[in-house]
PDB file of C-alpha atoms and ligand atoms in Angstrom:
ATOM      1  CA  MET A   1      20.001  -0.895 -16.358  1.00 47.00           C
ATOM      2  CA  ASN A   2      22.493   0.931 -13.933  1.00 48.00           C
ATOM      3  CA  VAL A   3      22.178   4.543 -14.603  1.00 49.00           C
ATOM      4  CA  SER A   4      23.126   7.081 -12.023  1.00 47.00           C
ATOM      5  CA  LEU A   5      22.414  10.829 -12.695  1.00 42.00           C
ATOM      6  CA  ARG A   6      23.791  13.394 -10.460  1.00 39.00           C
ATOM      7  CA  LEU A   7      22.101  14.333  -7.195  1.00 38.00           C
ATOM      8  CA  PRO A   8      20.225  16.663  -6.362  1.00 36.00           C
ATOM      9  CA  VAL A   9      19.269  17.795  -9.882  1.00 49.00           C
ATOM     10  CA  GLY A  10      16.654  15.424 -11.549  1.00 85.00           C
ATOM     11  CA  LEU A  11      16.129  11.832 -10.708  1.00 95.00           C
ATOM     12  CA  ALA A  12      18.799   9.348 -10.225  1.00 96.00           C
ATOM     13  CA  VAL A  13      18.024   5.805 -10.705  1.00 97.00           C
ATOM     14  CA  GLU A  14      19.947   3.071  -8.748  1.00 98.00           C
ATOM     15  CA  THR A  15      19.610  -0.713  -9.137  1.00 98.00           C
ATOM     16  CA  THR A  16      22.027  -1.941  -6.547  1.00 98.00           C
ATOM     17  CA  ILE A  17      22.068  -1.543  -2.762  1.00 98.00           C
ATOM     18  CA  GLY A  18      25.433  -0.119  -2.736  1.00 98.00           C
ATOM     19  CA  GLY A  19      24.564   2.405  -5.578  1.00 98.00           C
ATOM     20  CA  CYS A  20      21.617   3.432  -3.543  1.00 98.00           C
ATOM     21  CA  ARG A  21      23.421   3.995  -0.305  1.00 98.00           C
ATOM     22  CA  ALA A  22      26.206   5.992  -2.175  1.00 98.00           C
ATOM     23  CA  ALA A  23      23.684   8.110  -3.812  1.00 97.00           C
ATOM     24  CA  LEU A  24      21.952   8.871  -0.500  1.00 98.00           C
ATOM     25  CA  ALA A  25      25.193   9.664   1.323  1.00 97.00           C
ATOM     26  CA  PRO A  26      25.065  13.415   0.516  1.00 96.00           C
ATOM     27  CA  TRP A  27      21.652  13.611   2.011  1.00 96.00           C
ATOM     28  CA  ARG A  28      22.626  12.119   5.312  1.00 97.00           C
ATOM     29  CA  ARG A  29      22.923  15.211   7.223  1.00 96.00           C
ATOM     30  CA  PRO A  30      21.342  16.094  10.707  1.00 95.00           C
ATOM     31  CA  ASP A  31      19.489  19.036   8.989  1.00 96.00           C
ATOM     32  CA  GLN A  32      18.025  17.158   6.190  1.00 98.00           C
ATOM     33  CA  ARG A  33      15.155  14.503   6.143  1.00 98.00           C
ATOM     34  CA  ILE A  34      14.805  11.516   3.719  1.00 98.00           C
ATOM     35  CA  ALA A  35      11.469  10.155   2.834  1.00 98.00           C
ATOM     36  CA  LEU A  36      10.770   6.710   1.303  1.00 99.00           C
ATOM     37  CA  VAL A  37       7.767   5.855  -0.831  1.00 99.00           C
ATOM     38  CA  PRO A  38       7.877   2.025  -1.203  1.00 98.00           C
ATOM     39  CA  THR A  39       5.955   0.677  -4.326  1.00 98.00           C
ATOM     40  CA  MET A  40       5.704  -2.119  -6.742  1.00 98.00           C
ATOM     41  CA  GLY A  41       5.632   0.050  -9.796  1.00 97.00           C
ATOM     42  CA  ALA A  42       3.318   0.707 -12.581  1.00 96.00           C
ATOM     43  CA  LEU A  43       3.048   4.042 -10.860  1.00 97.00           C
ATOM     44  CA  HIS A  44      -0.321   5.828 -11.052  1.00 98.00           C
ATOM     45  CA  ALA A  45      -2.025   8.962  -9.438  1.00 98.00           C
ATOM     46  CA  GLY A  46      -2.279   7.225  -5.930  1.00 98.00           C
ATOM     47  CA  HIS A  47       1.548   6.760  -5.966  1.00 98.00           C
ATOM     48  CA  ALA A  48       1.965  10.375  -7.277  1.00 98.00           C
ATOM     49  CA  ALA A  49       0.018  11.611  -4.122  1.00 98.00           C
ATOM     50  CA  LEU A  50       2.450   9.672  -1.899  1.00 98.00           C
ATOM     51  CA  ILE A  51       5.435  11.186  -3.681  1.00 98.00           C
ATOM     52  CA  ASP A  52       3.958  14.739  -3.452  1.00 98.00           C
ATOM     53  CA  ARG A  53       3.329  13.996   0.324  1.00 98.00           C
ATOM     54  CA  ALA A  54       6.920  12.732   0.684  1.00 98.00           C
ATOM     55  CA  ARG A  55       8.284  15.871  -0.776  1.00 98.00           C
ATOM     56  CA  ALA A  56       6.342  18.082   1.450  1.00 98.00           C
ATOM     57  CA  LEU A  57       7.617  16.385   4.385  1.00 98.00           C
ATOM     58  CA  ALA A  58      11.319  15.866   3.521  1.00 98.00           C
ATOM     59  CA  ASP A  59      14.271  17.267   1.740  1.00 98.00           C
ATOM     60  CA  ALA A  60      15.022  14.148  -0.333  1.00 98.00           C
ATOM     61  CA  THR A  61      12.406  11.712  -1.651  1.00 98.00           C
ATOM     62  CA  VAL A  62      13.300   8.114  -2.569  1.00 98.00           C
ATOM     63  CA  VAL A  63      10.735   5.889  -4.528  1.00 98.00           C
ATOM     64  CA  SER A  64      11.392   2.227  -4.445  1.00 98.00           C
ATOM     65  CA  VAL A  65       9.979   0.114  -7.328  1.00 98.00           C
ATOM     66  CA  PHE A  66      10.290  -3.727  -6.474  1.00 98.00           C
ATOM     67  CA  VAL A  67       7.719  -6.435  -7.325  1.00 98.00           C
ATOM     68  CA  ASN A  68       8.488  -8.333  -4.241  1.00 98.00           C
ATOM     69  CA  PRO A  69       8.110 -12.002  -4.943  1.00 97.00           C
ATOM     70  CA  THR A  70       7.972 -13.035  -1.166  1.00 96.00           C
ATOM     71  CA  GLN A  71       4.671 -11.371  -0.598  1.00 97.00           C
ATOM     72  CA  PHE A  72       2.947 -13.155  -3.542  1.00 96.00           C
ATOM     73  CA  GLY A  73       1.439 -16.594  -2.788  1.00 95.00           C
ATOM     74  CA  PRO A  74       1.647 -19.625  -5.283  1.00 93.00           C
ATOM     75  CA  GLY A  75      -1.174 -19.091  -7.924  1.00 91.00           C
ATOM     76  CA  GLU A  76      -1.053 -15.342  -7.386  1.00 94.00           C
ATOM     77  CA  ASP A  77      -0.489 -12.777  -9.963  1.00 91.00           C
ATOM     78  CA  LEU A  78       3.319 -12.297  -9.541  1.00 96.00           C
ATOM     79  CA  ALA A  79       3.962 -13.189 -13.239  1.00 94.00           C
ATOM     80  CA  GLY A  80       1.197 -11.121 -14.550  1.00 93.00           C
ATOM     81  CA  TYR A  81       1.666  -7.972 -12.122  1.00 94.00           C
ATOM     82  CA  PRO A  82       2.093  -4.911 -14.475  1.00 95.00           C
ATOM     83  CA  ARG A  83       5.576  -3.552 -14.840  1.00 96.00           C
ATOM     84  CA  ASP A  84       6.557  -0.162 -16.437  1.00 96.00           C
ATOM     85  CA  LEU A  85      10.048   0.988 -15.183  1.00 96.00           C
ATOM     86  CA  GLU A  86      10.396   3.739 -17.967  1.00 95.00           C
ATOM     87  CA  GLY A  87       6.881   5.234 -17.045  1.00 95.00           C
ATOM     88  CA  ASP A  88       7.674   5.002 -13.374  1.00 96.00           C
ATOM     89  CA  CYS A  89      10.897   6.868 -13.816  1.00 96.00           C
ATOM     90  CA  ALA A  90       8.883   9.479 -15.770  1.00 95.00           C
ATOM     91  CA  LEU A  91       6.187   9.768 -13.161  1.00 96.00           C
ATOM     92  CA  ALA A  92       8.783   9.933 -10.333  1.00 97.00           C
ATOM     93  CA  ALA A  93      10.710  12.626 -11.990  1.00 96.00           C
ATOM     94  CA  ALA A  94       7.689  14.604 -12.928  1.00 96.00           C
ATOM     95  CA  HIS A  95       6.777  14.650  -9.243  1.00 97.00           C
ATOM     96  CA  GLY A  96      10.140  15.822  -8.098  1.00 97.00           C
ATOM     97  CA  ALA A  97      11.473  12.523  -6.566  1.00 98.00           C
ATOM     98  CA  ASP A  98      15.250  12.539  -6.172  1.00 97.00           C
ATOM     99  CA  LEU A  99      16.139   8.795  -6.344  1.00 97.00           C
ATOM    100  CA  LEU A 100      14.326   5.860  -7.691  1.00 98.00           C
ATOM    101  CA  PHE A 101      15.491   2.582  -6.398  1.00 98.00           C
ATOM    102  CA  ALA A 102      14.674  -0.439  -8.575  1.00 98.00           C
ATOM    103  CA  PRO A 103      16.579  -3.464  -7.645  1.00 98.00           C
ATOM    104  CA  ALA A 104      16.339  -6.877  -9.414  1.00 98.00           C
ATOM    105  CA  VAL A 105      15.021  -9.834  -7.407  1.00 97.00           C
ATOM    106  CA  GLN A 106      18.601 -11.245  -7.294  1.00 97.00           C
ATOM    107  CA  GLU A 107      19.925  -7.948  -5.720  1.00 98.00           C
ATOM    108  CA  MET A 108      17.283  -8.009  -2.867  1.00 98.00           C
ATOM    109  CA  TYR A 109      17.159 -11.879  -2.258  1.00 97.00           C
ATOM    110  CA  PRO A 110      20.710 -13.255  -3.569  1.00 97.00           C
ATOM    111  CA  GLY A 111      19.810 -16.716  -2.075  1.00 94.00           C
ATOM    112  CA  PRO A 112      16.622 -18.366  -0.839  1.00 90.00           C
ATOM    113  CA  PRO A 113      14.747 -15.908   1.340  1.00 84.00           C
ATOM    114  CA  LEU A 114      15.392 -18.057   4.598  1.00 91.00           C
ATOM    115  CA  THR A 115      15.391 -15.147   7.007  1.00 96.00           C
ATOM    116  CA  ARG A 116      12.234 -13.147   7.307  1.00 96.00           C
ATOM    117  CA  VAL A 117      10.302 -10.864   9.480  1.00 98.00           C
ATOM    118  CA  THR A 118       6.907 -12.200  10.720  1.00 98.00           C
ATOM    119  CA  MET A 119       3.992 -10.711  13.026  1.00 98.00           C
ATOM    120  CA  ARG A 120       1.272 -12.317  14.905  1.00 97.00           C
ATOM    121  CA  GLY A 121      -2.107 -10.718  15.638  1.00 96.00           C
ATOM    122  CA  VAL A 122      -3.448  -8.340  12.935  1.00 97.00           C
ATOM    123  CA  THR A 123      -1.572 -10.112  10.283  1.00 98.00           C
ATOM    124  CA  GLU A 124      -3.991 -13.236  10.865  1.00 97.00           C
ATOM    125  CA  ARG A 125      -7.287 -11.643   9.671  1.00 97.00           C
ATOM    126  CA  PHE A 126      -8.549 -10.408   6.319  1.00 98.00           C
ATOM    127  CA  GLU A 127      -5.529  -9.837   3.983  1.00 98.00           C
ATOM    128  CA  GLY A 128      -3.537 -12.052   6.055  1.00 98.00           C
ATOM    129  CA  LYS A 129      -6.148 -14.770   5.987  1.00 97.00           C
ATOM    130  CA  ALA A 130      -6.932 -14.537   2.208  1.00 97.00           C
ATOM    131  CA  ARG A 131      -3.248 -14.467   1.309  1.00 97.00           C
ATOM    132  CA  PRO A 132      -1.193 -16.798   3.820  1.00 97.00           C
ATOM    133  CA  GLY A 133       2.439 -15.591   3.914  1.00 96.00           C
ATOM    134  CA  HIS A 134       1.691 -12.343   2.327  1.00 98.00           C
ATOM    135  CA  PHE A 135       2.361  -9.933   5.357  1.00 98.00           C
ATOM    136  CA  ASP A 136       5.677 -11.845   6.213  1.00 98.00           C
ATOM    137  CA  GLY A 137       6.689 -10.888   2.685  1.00 98.00           C
ATOM    138  CA  VAL A 138       5.675  -7.358   3.103  1.00 98.00           C
ATOM    139  CA  LEU A 139       7.314  -7.023   6.544  1.00 98.00           C
ATOM    140  CA  THR A 140      10.562  -8.540   5.236  1.00 98.00           C
ATOM    141  CA  VAL A 141      10.869  -6.321   2.224  1.00 98.00           C
ATOM    142  CA  VAL A 142       9.904  -3.248   4.245  1.00 98.00           C
ATOM    143  CA  THR A 143      12.458  -4.138   6.827  1.00 98.00           C
ATOM    144  CA  LYS A 144      15.149  -4.436   4.136  1.00 98.00           C
ATOM    145  CA  LEU A 145      14.269  -1.202   2.505  1.00 98.00           C
ATOM    146  CA  PHE A 146      14.132   0.647   6.048  1.00 99.00           C
ATOM    147  CA  HIS A 147      17.687  -0.623   6.434  1.00 98.00           C
ATOM    148  CA  ILE A 148      18.979   0.208   2.884  1.00 98.00           C
ATOM    149  CA  ILE A 149      17.406   3.646   2.766  1.00 98.00           C
ATOM    150  CA  GLN A 150      17.348   4.615   6.262  1.00 98.00           C
ATOM    151  CA  PRO A 151      14.554   7.008   5.898  1.00 98.00           C
ATOM    152  CA  ASP A 152      13.235   9.481   8.422  1.00 98.00           C
ATOM    153  CA  ILE A 153       9.906   9.279   6.981  1.00 98.00           C
ATOM    154  CA  ALA A 154       7.978   6.459   5.191  1.00 99.00           C
ATOM    155  CA  VAL A 155       4.983   7.317   3.218  1.00 99.00           C
ATOM    156  CA  PHE A 156       2.230   4.566   2.625  1.00 98.00           C
ATOM    157  CA  GLY A 157      -1.372   4.631   1.320  1.00 98.00           C
ATOM    158  CA  GLN A 158      -4.548   4.308   3.227  1.00 98.00           C
ATOM    159  CA  LYS A 159      -5.704   2.139   0.061  1.00 98.00           C
ATOM    160  CA  ASP A 160      -3.705  -0.762   1.793  1.00 98.00           C
ATOM    161  CA  ALA A 161      -5.156   0.141   5.342  1.00 98.00           C
ATOM    162  CA  GLN A 162      -4.219  -3.265   6.958  1.00 98.00           C
ATOM    163  CA  GLN A 163      -0.694  -2.994   5.597  1.00 98.00           C
ATOM    164  CA  ALA A 164      -0.382   0.458   6.916  1.00 98.00           C
ATOM    165  CA  VAL A 165      -1.547  -0.926  10.448  1.00 98.00           C
ATOM    166  CA  VAL A 166       1.076  -3.718  10.112  1.00 98.00           C
ATOM    167  CA  VAL A 167       4.045  -1.418   9.074  1.00 98.00           C
ATOM    168  CA  ARG A 168       3.090   0.914  12.014  1.00 98.00           C
ATOM    169  CA  ARG A 169       3.388  -1.924  14.390  1.00 98.00           C
ATOM    170  CA  LEU A 170       6.828  -3.127  12.692  1.00 98.00           C
ATOM    171  CA  ILE A 171       8.237   0.327  13.257  1.00 98.00           C
ATOM    172  CA  GLY A 172       7.185   0.207  16.918  1.00 98.00           C
ATOM    173  CA  ALA A 173       8.126  -3.280  17.553  1.00 98.00           C
ATOM    174  CA  LEU A 174      11.627  -3.232  15.866  1.00 98.00           C
ATOM    175  CA  ASP A 175      12.433   0.462  16.964  1.00 98.00           C
ATOM    176  CA  PHE A 176      12.675   2.027  13.645  1.00 98.00           C
ATOM    177  CA  PRO A 177      13.415   5.829  14.102  1.00 98.00           C
ATOM    178  CA  ILE A 178      10.812   6.469  11.189  1.00 98.00           C
ATOM    179  CA  ALA A 179       7.768   8.416  11.180  1.00 98.00           C
ATOM    180  CA  LEU A 180       4.898   6.866   9.191  1.00 98.00           C
ATOM    181  CA  ASP A 181       2.655   9.076   7.155  1.00 98.00           C
ATOM    182  CA  VAL A 182      -0.479   7.671   5.600  1.00 98.00           C
ATOM    183  CA  VAL A 183      -2.154   9.270   2.539  1.00 98.00           C
ATOM    184  CA  PRO A 184      -5.887   9.117   1.752  1.00 97.00           C
ATOM    185  CA  THR A 185      -6.928   6.952  -1.359  1.00 98.00           C
ATOM    186  CA  VAL A 186      -6.705   8.367  -4.561  1.00 98.00           C
ATOM    187  CA  ARG A 187      -9.749   7.379  -6.834  1.00 98.00           C
ATOM    188  CA  GLU A 188     -10.740   7.459 -10.428  1.00 98.00           C
ATOM    189  CA  PRO A 189     -13.684   9.774 -11.309  1.00 98.00           C
ATOM    190  CA  ASP A 190     -16.334   6.721 -10.639  1.00 97.00           C
ATOM    191  CA  GLY A 191     -14.762   5.999  -7.288  1.00 98.00           C
ATOM    192  CA  LEU A 192     -12.603   3.071  -8.167  1.00 98.00           C
ATOM    193  CA  ALA A 193      -9.517   3.214  -6.131  1.00 98.00           C
ATOM    194  CA  CYS A 194      -6.367   3.723  -8.387  1.00 98.00           C
ATOM    195  CA  SER A 195      -4.317   0.606  -8.550  1.00 97.00           C
ATOM    196  CA  SER A 196      -1.729  -0.912 -10.668  1.00 94.00           C
ATOM    197  CA  ARG A 197      -3.827  -3.975 -10.911  1.00 95.00           C
ATOM    198  CA  ASN A 198      -6.674  -1.874 -12.774  1.00 96.00           C
ATOM    199  CA  ALA A 199      -4.619  -2.200 -15.860  1.00 94.00           C
ATOM    200  CA  ASN A 200      -5.506  -5.972 -15.896  1.00 94.00           C
ATOM    201  CA  LEU A 201      -9.268  -5.282 -15.909  1.00 97.00           C
ATOM    202  CA  THR A 202     -11.113  -6.000 -19.290  1.00 97.00           C
ATOM    203  CA  ALA A 203     -13.535  -3.298 -20.548  1.00 97.00           C
ATOM    204  CA  GLU A 204     -16.456  -5.378 -19.397  1.00 96.00           C
ATOM    205  CA  GLU A 205     -15.047  -5.599 -15.733  1.00 97.00           C
ATOM    206  CA  ARG A 206     -13.936  -2.046 -15.387  1.00 98.00           C
ATOM    207  CA  PRO A 207     -17.376  -0.584 -14.693  1.00 97.00           C
ATOM    208  CA  GLN A 208     -18.299  -3.301 -12.252  1.00 97.00           C
ATOM    209  CA  ALA A 209     -14.967  -2.797 -10.391  1.00 98.00           C
ATOM    210  CA  ALA A 210     -16.304   0.523  -9.068  1.00 98.00           C
ATOM    211  CA  GLY A 211     -18.962  -1.500  -7.055  1.00 98.00           C
ATOM    212  CA  LEU A 212     -16.472  -1.957  -4.395  1.00 98.00           C
ATOM    213  CA  HIS A 213     -16.423   1.817  -3.818  1.00 98.00           C
ATOM    214  CA  ARG A 214     -20.266   2.005  -4.290  1.00 98.00           C
ATOM    215  CA  ALA A 215     -20.623  -0.426  -1.394  1.00 98.00           C
ATOM    216  CA  LEU A 216     -18.284   1.339   0.812  1.00 98.00           C
ATOM    217  CA  ALA A 217     -19.796   4.807  -0.024  1.00 98.00           C
ATOM    218  CA  ARG A 218     -23.249   3.359   0.794  1.00 98.00           C
ATOM    219  CA  ALA A 219     -21.967   2.261   4.308  1.00 98.00           C
ATOM    220  CA  ALA A 220     -20.560   5.682   4.857  1.00 97.00           C
ATOM    221  CA  GLU A 221     -23.861   7.416   3.753  1.00 97.00           C
ATOM    222  CA  LEU A 222     -25.846   5.184   6.320  1.00 97.00           C
ATOM    223  CA  ALA A 223     -23.383   5.647   9.018  1.00 96.00           C
ATOM    224  CA  ALA A 224     -23.629   9.411   8.445  1.00 94.00           C
ATOM    225  CA  ARG A 225     -27.373   9.171   8.747  1.00 95.00           C
ATOM    226  CA  GLY A 226     -26.932   7.471  12.102  1.00 95.00           C
ATOM    227  CA  GLU A 227     -26.944   3.796  11.556  1.00 96.00           C
ATOM    228  CA  THR A 228     -24.652   2.397  13.992  1.00 96.00           C
ATOM    229  CA  ASP A 229     -25.538  -1.267  13.789  1.00 97.00           C
ATOM    230  CA  THR A 230     -22.360  -2.713  11.785  1.00 98.00           C
ATOM    231  CA  ALA A 231     -24.346  -5.936  10.832  1.00 98.00           C
ATOM    232  CA  ALA A 232     -26.751  -3.527   8.973  1.00 98.00           C
ATOM    233  CA  LEU A 233     -23.806  -1.708   7.287  1.00 98.00           C
ATOM    234  CA  VAL A 234     -22.392  -4.874   6.078  1.00 98.00           C
ATOM    235  CA  SER A 235     -25.658  -6.192   4.849  1.00 98.00           C
ATOM    236  CA  ALA A 236     -26.126  -2.948   2.841  1.00 98.00           C
ATOM    237  CA  MET A 237     -22.680  -3.273   1.475  1.00 98.00           C
ATOM    238  CA  ARG A 238     -23.255  -6.826   0.331  1.00 98.00           C
ATOM    239  CA  THR A 239     -26.601  -5.670  -1.509  1.00 98.00           C
ATOM    240  CA  VAL A 240     -24.641  -3.140  -3.431  1.00 98.00           C
ATOM    241  CA  LEU A 241     -21.834  -5.588  -4.173  1.00 98.00           C
ATOM    242  CA  ALA A 242     -24.512  -7.982  -5.486  1.00 98.00           C
ATOM    243  CA  ALA A 243     -25.547  -5.536  -8.133  1.00 97.00           C
ATOM    244  CA  SER A 244     -22.186  -5.959  -9.857  1.00 97.00           C
ATOM    245  CA  PRO A 245     -22.485  -9.774 -10.661  1.00 96.00           C
ATOM    246  CA  ALA A 246     -18.884  -9.999 -11.755  1.00 97.00           C
ATOM    247  CA  LEU A 247     -17.629  -9.353  -8.419  1.00 98.00           C
ATOM    248  CA  ALA A 248     -16.843 -12.563  -6.149  1.00 98.00           C
ATOM    249  CA  VAL A 249     -16.742 -11.139  -2.847  1.00 98.00           C
ATOM    250  CA  GLU A 250     -13.996 -12.316  -0.580  1.00 98.00           C
ATOM    251  CA  TYR A 251     -15.005 -10.280   2.381  1.00 98.00           C
ATOM    252  CA  ALA A 252     -16.976  -7.148   3.433  1.00 98.00           C
ATOM    253  CA  ALA A 253     -16.742  -5.756   7.057  1.00 98.00           C
ATOM    254  CA  VAL A 254     -16.497  -2.845   9.342  1.00 98.00           C
ATOM    255  CA  VAL A 255     -13.426  -3.022  11.601  1.00 98.00           C
ATOM    256  CA  ASP A 256     -11.444  -1.092  14.065  1.00 97.00           C
ATOM    257  CA  ARG A 257      -8.780   0.893  12.122  1.00 96.00           C
ATOM    258  CA  ASP A 258      -5.962   0.038  14.500  1.00 95.00           C
ATOM    259  CA  ARG A 259      -6.725  -3.790  15.514  1.00 95.00           C
ATOM    260  CA  PHE A 260      -8.611  -4.702  12.215  1.00 97.00           C
ATOM    261  CA  GLU A 261     -11.098  -6.542  14.413  1.00 97.00           C
ATOM    262  CA  PRO A 262     -14.771  -6.554  13.284  1.00 97.00           C
ATOM    263  CA  LEU A 263     -16.769  -4.027  15.360  1.00 97.00           C
ATOM    264  CA  ALA A 264     -20.323  -4.685  16.596  1.00 94.00           C
ATOM    265  CA  ALA A 265     -21.274  -0.987  16.969  1.00 94.00           C
ATOM    266  CA  LEU A 266     -19.797   1.924  14.970  1.00 95.00           C
ATOM    267  CA  ASP A 267     -17.253   4.091  16.653  1.00 94.00           C
ATOM    268  CA  GLU A 268     -14.881   6.904  15.496  1.00 94.00           C
ATOM    269  CA  HIS A 269     -12.251   4.215  14.612  1.00 96.00           C
ATOM    270  CA  ALA A 270     -14.448   2.360  12.216  1.00 97.00           C
ATOM    271  CA  VAL A 271     -13.430   1.460   8.790  1.00 98.00           C
ATOM    272  CA  ALA A 272     -15.453  -0.287   6.039  1.00 98.00           C
ATOM    273  CA  ILE A 273     -13.470  -2.794   4.143  1.00 98.00           C
ATOM    274  CA  VAL A 274     -13.860  -5.027   1.306  1.00 98.00           C
ATOM    275  CA  ALA A 275     -12.119  -7.500  -1.110  1.00 98.00           C
ATOM    276  CA  ALA A 276     -13.452  -9.084  -4.227  1.00 98.00           C
ATOM    277  CA  ARG A 277     -12.130 -10.937  -7.289  1.00 98.00           C
ATOM    278  CA  ILE A 278     -13.194  -9.896 -10.774  1.00 98.00           C
ATOM    279  CA  GLY A 279     -12.193 -12.101 -13.248  1.00 96.00           C
ATOM    280  CA  ARG A 280      -8.454 -12.754 -12.862  1.00 94.00           C
ATOM    281  CA  THR A 281      -7.930  -9.424 -10.737  1.00 96.00           C
ATOM    282  CA  ARG A 282      -8.223  -9.207  -7.038  1.00 97.00           C
ATOM    283  CA  LEU A 283      -9.139  -5.898  -5.587  1.00 98.00           C
ATOM    284  CA  ILE A 284      -9.258  -4.280  -2.166  1.00 98.00           C
ATOM    285  CA  ASP A 285     -10.599  -1.083  -0.940  1.00 98.00           C
ATOM    286  CA  ASN A 286     -11.708   0.521   2.325  1.00 98.00           C
ATOM    287  CA  LEU A 287     -13.380   3.784   3.622  1.00 98.00           C
ATOM    288  CA  PRO A 288     -13.213   5.203   7.203  1.00 97.00           C
ATOM    289  CA  LEU A 289     -16.760   5.537   8.591  1.00 96.00           C
ATOM    290  CA  ALA A 290     -17.552   8.838  10.409  1.00 77.00           C
ATOM    291  CA  PRO A 291     -20.412   8.152  12.981  1.00 72.00           C
ATOM    292  CA  HIS A 292     -23.271  10.535  12.923  1.00 69.00           C
ATOM    293  CA  ASP A 293     -22.597  12.823  15.805  1.00 58.00           C
ATOM    294  CA  ALA A 294     -25.971  13.698  17.136  1.00 51.00           C
TER     295      ALA A 294
HETATM  296  P1  AMP B 301       1.688  -0.649  -4.445  1.00 86.45           P
HETATM  297  O1  AMP B 301       2.662  -0.317  -5.538  1.00 86.45           O
HETATM  298  O2  AMP B 301       0.406  -1.036  -4.967  1.00 86.45           O
HETATM  299  O3  AMP B 301       2.240  -1.793  -3.627  1.00 86.45           O
HETATM  300  O4  AMP B 301       1.396   0.558  -3.450  1.00 86.45           O
HETATM  301  C1  AMP B 301       2.461   1.237  -3.042  1.00 86.45           C
HETATM  302  C2  AMP B 301       1.955   2.143  -1.915  1.00 86.45           C
HETATM  303  O5  AMP B 301       1.002   3.049  -2.677  1.00 86.45           O
HETATM  304  C3  AMP B 301       1.236   1.523  -0.739  1.00 86.45           C
HETATM  305  O6  AMP B 301       1.413   2.248   0.330  1.00 86.45           O
HETATM  306  C4  AMP B 301      -0.317   1.800  -1.158  1.00 86.45           C
HETATM  307  O7  AMP B 301      -1.104   1.792  -0.067  1.00 86.45           O
HETATM  308  C5  AMP B 301      -0.210   3.074  -1.996  1.00 86.45           C
HETATM  309  N1  AMP B 301      -1.189   3.132  -2.852  1.00 86.45           N
HETATM  310  C6  AMP B 301      -1.640   2.317  -3.726  1.00 86.45           C
HETATM  311  N2  AMP B 301      -2.927   2.823  -4.337  1.00 86.45           N
HETATM  312  C7  AMP B 301      -3.201   3.995  -3.822  1.00 86.45           C
HETATM  313  C8  AMP B 301      -4.246   4.910  -4.050  1.00 86.45           C
HETATM  314  N3  AMP B 301      -5.116   4.615  -4.901  1.00 86.45           N
HETATM  315  N4  AMP B 301      -4.229   5.914  -3.267  1.00 86.45           N
HETATM  316  C9  AMP B 301      -3.231   6.100  -2.381  1.00 86.45           C
HETATM  317  N5  AMP B 301      -2.220   5.467  -2.151  1.00 86.45           N
HETATM  318  C10 AMP B 301      -2.163   4.217  -2.795  1.00 86.45           C
END
C-alpha cells in the first residue's frame, strides 16, 4: 500500500521514508510543532490517549506503526504479534492524527541491521534482563524514527515505564531536540492495562490477567496507608499474584522511577512494577506509589 492523502485535511498514510519526509515538509515551520507517537500498531484506547495528548501539544501529529523485529528476541512473539493496519488508520483518523507512517521491515532495515544504538545501565535490569537485546532494538528504531520524522515532541506511555526512562536517556545522550511527554496508563474496567497483546489472551486467561493490576493496586493501597518497607509491599504483591494461578510471575519489585533500581524504602519516586506470563502471552504493568505523607 502506498496511499497519500493531502495534508492537512484527514489522515495521510505513508509507507516510505521519502514519502513521509515529503508529507511532513509543509509542517516544518518555526511556528509549528510536530509530535510523534511511535507504536507497533493494533491500536487501542492507550494509543488513542497518546494521540490525543500529541494533538493537544502539537500542530501536526504523526503516528508510526511498525512491528520492529530488532526488539524481539528469538522465540518471542514477533510472528504472533497482532496486526491491523486498517483498524489503525481508522483509530488514528478518528483521533485527528495527520500522518500515519507504516513502513515495511525492508524499508526500515534494507540490509542486515549491523548498526545499532545501545545503552548501558538501566537497560540491564528487569525488561532488559528478561529480554536480552530488547532495548537495543527499541533504541535503534526510536533513533531512526526521530531522524525520519524529526519531531519536536515524542509521546510515550507510562505503561512501558522502563522504556520511557530509556528513551529519556537517549534524548539526553544523543542531544535530540525533542521534548518527551509520558501519558498515564489507560486501563480496562477491571484494571488490566490496555495492550495490543491482550488480543492474544484466551477467555480463561483474560480475568486472571487483571491480577497484575490487582497486585499493583494492593501495593499502592498499603503505601497510602503508611507502609514504607518495600519488601512488605513486594510480598503483598506476590500474595495477590498467587491468587491468579495462570500467572507465571517473572518479576515483582518496587523501584526508583528514574534509575529502575530496587528501593529498600518507599520514597516519592517509587514505582511498583510487575511482569508475568499467562499462557503464551507476556504482560507487564506498573503503578507509581505515593507514600503516605503523615
Ligand atoms: P506499543 O504499540 O505497545 O509498542 O506501544 C506504543 C506506545 O503506546 C508506547 O509508548 C506505550 O507505552 C504506549 N502504550 C501502550 N499501552 C498503553 C496504555 N495502556 N496506556 C498508555 N499508553 C500505552
